[in-house]
Short mmCIF file of C-alpha atoms in Angstrom, two decimals:
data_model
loop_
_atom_site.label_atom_id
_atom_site.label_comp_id
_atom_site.label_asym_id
_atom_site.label_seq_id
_atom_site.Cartn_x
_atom_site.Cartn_y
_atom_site.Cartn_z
CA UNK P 1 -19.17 30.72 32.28
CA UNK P 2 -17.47 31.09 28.82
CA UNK P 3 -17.05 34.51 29.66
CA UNK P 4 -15.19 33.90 32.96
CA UNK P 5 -12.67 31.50 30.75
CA UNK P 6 -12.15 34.11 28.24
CA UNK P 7 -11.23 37.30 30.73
CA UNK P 8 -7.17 37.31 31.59
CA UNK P 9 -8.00 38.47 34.99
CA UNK P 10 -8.97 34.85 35.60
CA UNK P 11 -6.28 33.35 33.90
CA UNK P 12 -3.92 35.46 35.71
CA UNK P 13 -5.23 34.63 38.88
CA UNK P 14 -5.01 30.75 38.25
CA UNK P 15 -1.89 31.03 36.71
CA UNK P 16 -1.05 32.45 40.27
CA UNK P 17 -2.59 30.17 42.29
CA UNK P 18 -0.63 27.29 40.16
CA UNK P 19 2.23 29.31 40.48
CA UNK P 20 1.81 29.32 44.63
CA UNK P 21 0.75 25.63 44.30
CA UNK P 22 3.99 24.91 42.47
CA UNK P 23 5.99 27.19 44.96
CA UNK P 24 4.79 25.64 48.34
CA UNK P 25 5.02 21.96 46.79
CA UNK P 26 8.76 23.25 46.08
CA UNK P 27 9.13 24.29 49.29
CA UNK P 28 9.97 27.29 48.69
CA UNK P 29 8.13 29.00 51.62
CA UNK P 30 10.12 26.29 53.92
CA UNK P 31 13.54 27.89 52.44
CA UNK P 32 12.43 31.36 52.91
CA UNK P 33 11.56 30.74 56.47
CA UNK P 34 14.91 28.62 56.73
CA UNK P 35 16.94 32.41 55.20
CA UNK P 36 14.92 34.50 56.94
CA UNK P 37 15.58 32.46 60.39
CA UNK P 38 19.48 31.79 59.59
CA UNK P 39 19.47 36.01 58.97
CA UNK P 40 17.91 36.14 61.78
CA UNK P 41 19.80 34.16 63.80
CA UNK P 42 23.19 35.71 62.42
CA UNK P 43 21.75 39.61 63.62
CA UNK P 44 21.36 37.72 66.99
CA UNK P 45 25.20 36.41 66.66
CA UNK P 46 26.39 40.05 65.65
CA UNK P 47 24.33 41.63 68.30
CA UNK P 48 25.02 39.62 71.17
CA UNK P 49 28.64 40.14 69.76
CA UNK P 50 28.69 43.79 69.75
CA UNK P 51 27.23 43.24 73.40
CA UNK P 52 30.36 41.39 74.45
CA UNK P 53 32.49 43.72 72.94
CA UNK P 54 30.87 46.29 74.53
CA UNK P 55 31.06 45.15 77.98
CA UNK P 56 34.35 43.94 77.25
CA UNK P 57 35.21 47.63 76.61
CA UNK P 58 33.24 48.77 79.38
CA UNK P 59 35.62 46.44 81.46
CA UNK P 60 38.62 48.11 80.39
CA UNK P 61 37.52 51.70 80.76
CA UNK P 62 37.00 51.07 84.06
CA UNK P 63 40.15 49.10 84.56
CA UNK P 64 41.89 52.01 82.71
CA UNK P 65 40.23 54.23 84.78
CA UNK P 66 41.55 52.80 87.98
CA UNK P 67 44.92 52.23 87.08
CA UNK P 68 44.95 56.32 85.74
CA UNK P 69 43.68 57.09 89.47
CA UNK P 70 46.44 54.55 91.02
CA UNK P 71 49.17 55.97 88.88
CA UNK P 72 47.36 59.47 89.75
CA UNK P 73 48.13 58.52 93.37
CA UNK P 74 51.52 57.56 92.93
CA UNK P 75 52.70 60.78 90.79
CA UNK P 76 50.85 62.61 93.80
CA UNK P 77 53.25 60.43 96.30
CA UNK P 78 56.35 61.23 94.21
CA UNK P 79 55.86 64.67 93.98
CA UNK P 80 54.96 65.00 97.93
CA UNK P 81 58.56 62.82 98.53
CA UNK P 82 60.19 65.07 96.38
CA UNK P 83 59.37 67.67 98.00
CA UNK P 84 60.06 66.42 101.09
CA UNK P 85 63.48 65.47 100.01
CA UNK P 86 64.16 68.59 98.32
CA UNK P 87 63.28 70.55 101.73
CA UNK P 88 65.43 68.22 103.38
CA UNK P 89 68.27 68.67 100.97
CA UNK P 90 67.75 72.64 101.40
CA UNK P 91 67.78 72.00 105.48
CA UNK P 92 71.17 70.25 105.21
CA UNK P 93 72.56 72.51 102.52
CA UNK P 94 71.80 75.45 105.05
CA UNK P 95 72.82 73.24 108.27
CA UNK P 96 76.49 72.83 106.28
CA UNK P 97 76.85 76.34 105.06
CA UNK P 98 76.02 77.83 108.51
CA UNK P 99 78.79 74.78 109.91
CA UNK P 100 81.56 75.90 106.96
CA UNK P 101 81.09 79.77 107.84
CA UNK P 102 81.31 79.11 111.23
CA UNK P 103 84.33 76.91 110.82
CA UNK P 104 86.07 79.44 108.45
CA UNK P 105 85.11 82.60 110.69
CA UNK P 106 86.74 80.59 113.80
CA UNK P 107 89.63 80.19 111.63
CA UNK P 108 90.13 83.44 110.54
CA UNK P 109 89.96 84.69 114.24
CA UNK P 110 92.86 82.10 114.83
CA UNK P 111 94.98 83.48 111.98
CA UNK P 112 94.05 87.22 113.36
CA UNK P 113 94.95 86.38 117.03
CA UNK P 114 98.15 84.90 115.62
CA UNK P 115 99.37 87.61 113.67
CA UNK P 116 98.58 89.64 116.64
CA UNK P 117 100.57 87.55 118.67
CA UNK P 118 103.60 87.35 116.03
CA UNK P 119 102.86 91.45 115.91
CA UNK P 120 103.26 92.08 119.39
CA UNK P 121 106.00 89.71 119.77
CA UNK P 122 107.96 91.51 116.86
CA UNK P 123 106.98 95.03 118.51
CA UNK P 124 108.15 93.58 121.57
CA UNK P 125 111.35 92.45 119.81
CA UNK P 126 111.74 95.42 117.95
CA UNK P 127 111.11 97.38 121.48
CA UNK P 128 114.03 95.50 123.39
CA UNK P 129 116.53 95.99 120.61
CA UNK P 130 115.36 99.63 120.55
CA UNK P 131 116.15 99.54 124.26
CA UNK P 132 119.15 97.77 124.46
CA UNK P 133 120.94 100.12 121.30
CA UNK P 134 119.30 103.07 123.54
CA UNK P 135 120.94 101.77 126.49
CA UNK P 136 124.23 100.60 124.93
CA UNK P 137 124.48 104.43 123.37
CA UNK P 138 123.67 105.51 126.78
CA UNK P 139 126.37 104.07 127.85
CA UNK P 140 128.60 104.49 125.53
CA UNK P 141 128.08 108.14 126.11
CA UNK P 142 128.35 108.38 130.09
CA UNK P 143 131.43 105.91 129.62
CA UNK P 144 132.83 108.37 127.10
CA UNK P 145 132.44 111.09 129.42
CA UNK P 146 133.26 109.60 132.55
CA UNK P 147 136.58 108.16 134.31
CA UNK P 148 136.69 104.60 133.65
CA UNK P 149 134.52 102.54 136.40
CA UNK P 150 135.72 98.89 136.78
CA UNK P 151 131.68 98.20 138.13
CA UNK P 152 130.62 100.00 134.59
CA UNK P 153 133.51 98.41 132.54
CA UNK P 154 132.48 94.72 134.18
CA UNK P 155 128.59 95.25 133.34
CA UNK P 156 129.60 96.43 129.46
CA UNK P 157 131.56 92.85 129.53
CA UNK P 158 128.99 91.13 131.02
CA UNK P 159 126.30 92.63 128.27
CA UNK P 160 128.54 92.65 125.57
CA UNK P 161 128.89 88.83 126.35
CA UNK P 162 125.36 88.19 126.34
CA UNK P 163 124.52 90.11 122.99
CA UNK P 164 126.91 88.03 121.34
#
């Protein structure tokens, strides 16, 4: 037995057990559990955490989703009204210019009929003063020639009359 107190092996390995003894009347093993159960229960906290935020996010992808598709929707509904609109536009465009020509080719055939009207009215004009100088020279000349005729010197009065 005196060689059992002398090796260091033994007296290390009492000096442990006192040193456990020591420890667990401490209560050190209590305050371990108590760290490694508050760690434990703050990994829970951050997990359970990160699972909120994740179906948080979750939540608003799919609420961003849906509003992309609604406002997806609507661009499609603008773009299908404004092309509507723009067809419509080009109908009455078309409907107007094809109204305006039509207005402005009936006018011009007013404005030619008139000027043919004021053309033959100025040829027929220009024809009766043509006639009248013919037949005043006419006249004039068979008058010249001739004896005087009271029925030929009454109609040159009468016509002389009138052309003034």
């Amino acid at each position: 037995m005196v060689e059992i107190l002398t090796d260091a092996h033994f007296w290390v390995g009492v000096a442990l057990v006192v040193f456990v003894g020591v420890l667990v009347m401490a209560g050190v093993p209590g305050l371990a559990a108590k760290a490694i159960d508050a760690r434990g229960l703050k990994v829970q906290s951050q997990l359970d955490e990160a699972n909120r935020l994740r179906e948080e996010a979750q939540g608003l992808l799919a609420q961003i989703k849906t509003q992309r598709e609604q406002s997806e929707k609507l661009a499609a509904e603008i773009m299908a009204n404004a092309r509507e609109e723009a067809q419509r536009l080009q109908a009455d465009s078309q409907a107007k210019l094809a109204e305006q020509i039509e207005r402005r080719g009936q006018l011009a055939e007013r404005r030619i009929a008139m000027a043919e009207s004021q053309a033959a009215a100025e040829v027929k004009a220009a024809a009766a003063d043509l006639a009248s100088s013919m037949a005043e020279r006419v006249l004039t000349q068979r008058l010249a020639g001739a004896k005087t005729d009271p029925l030929v010197d009454k109609a040159i009065s009468q016509l002389a009359g009138k052309l003034q």
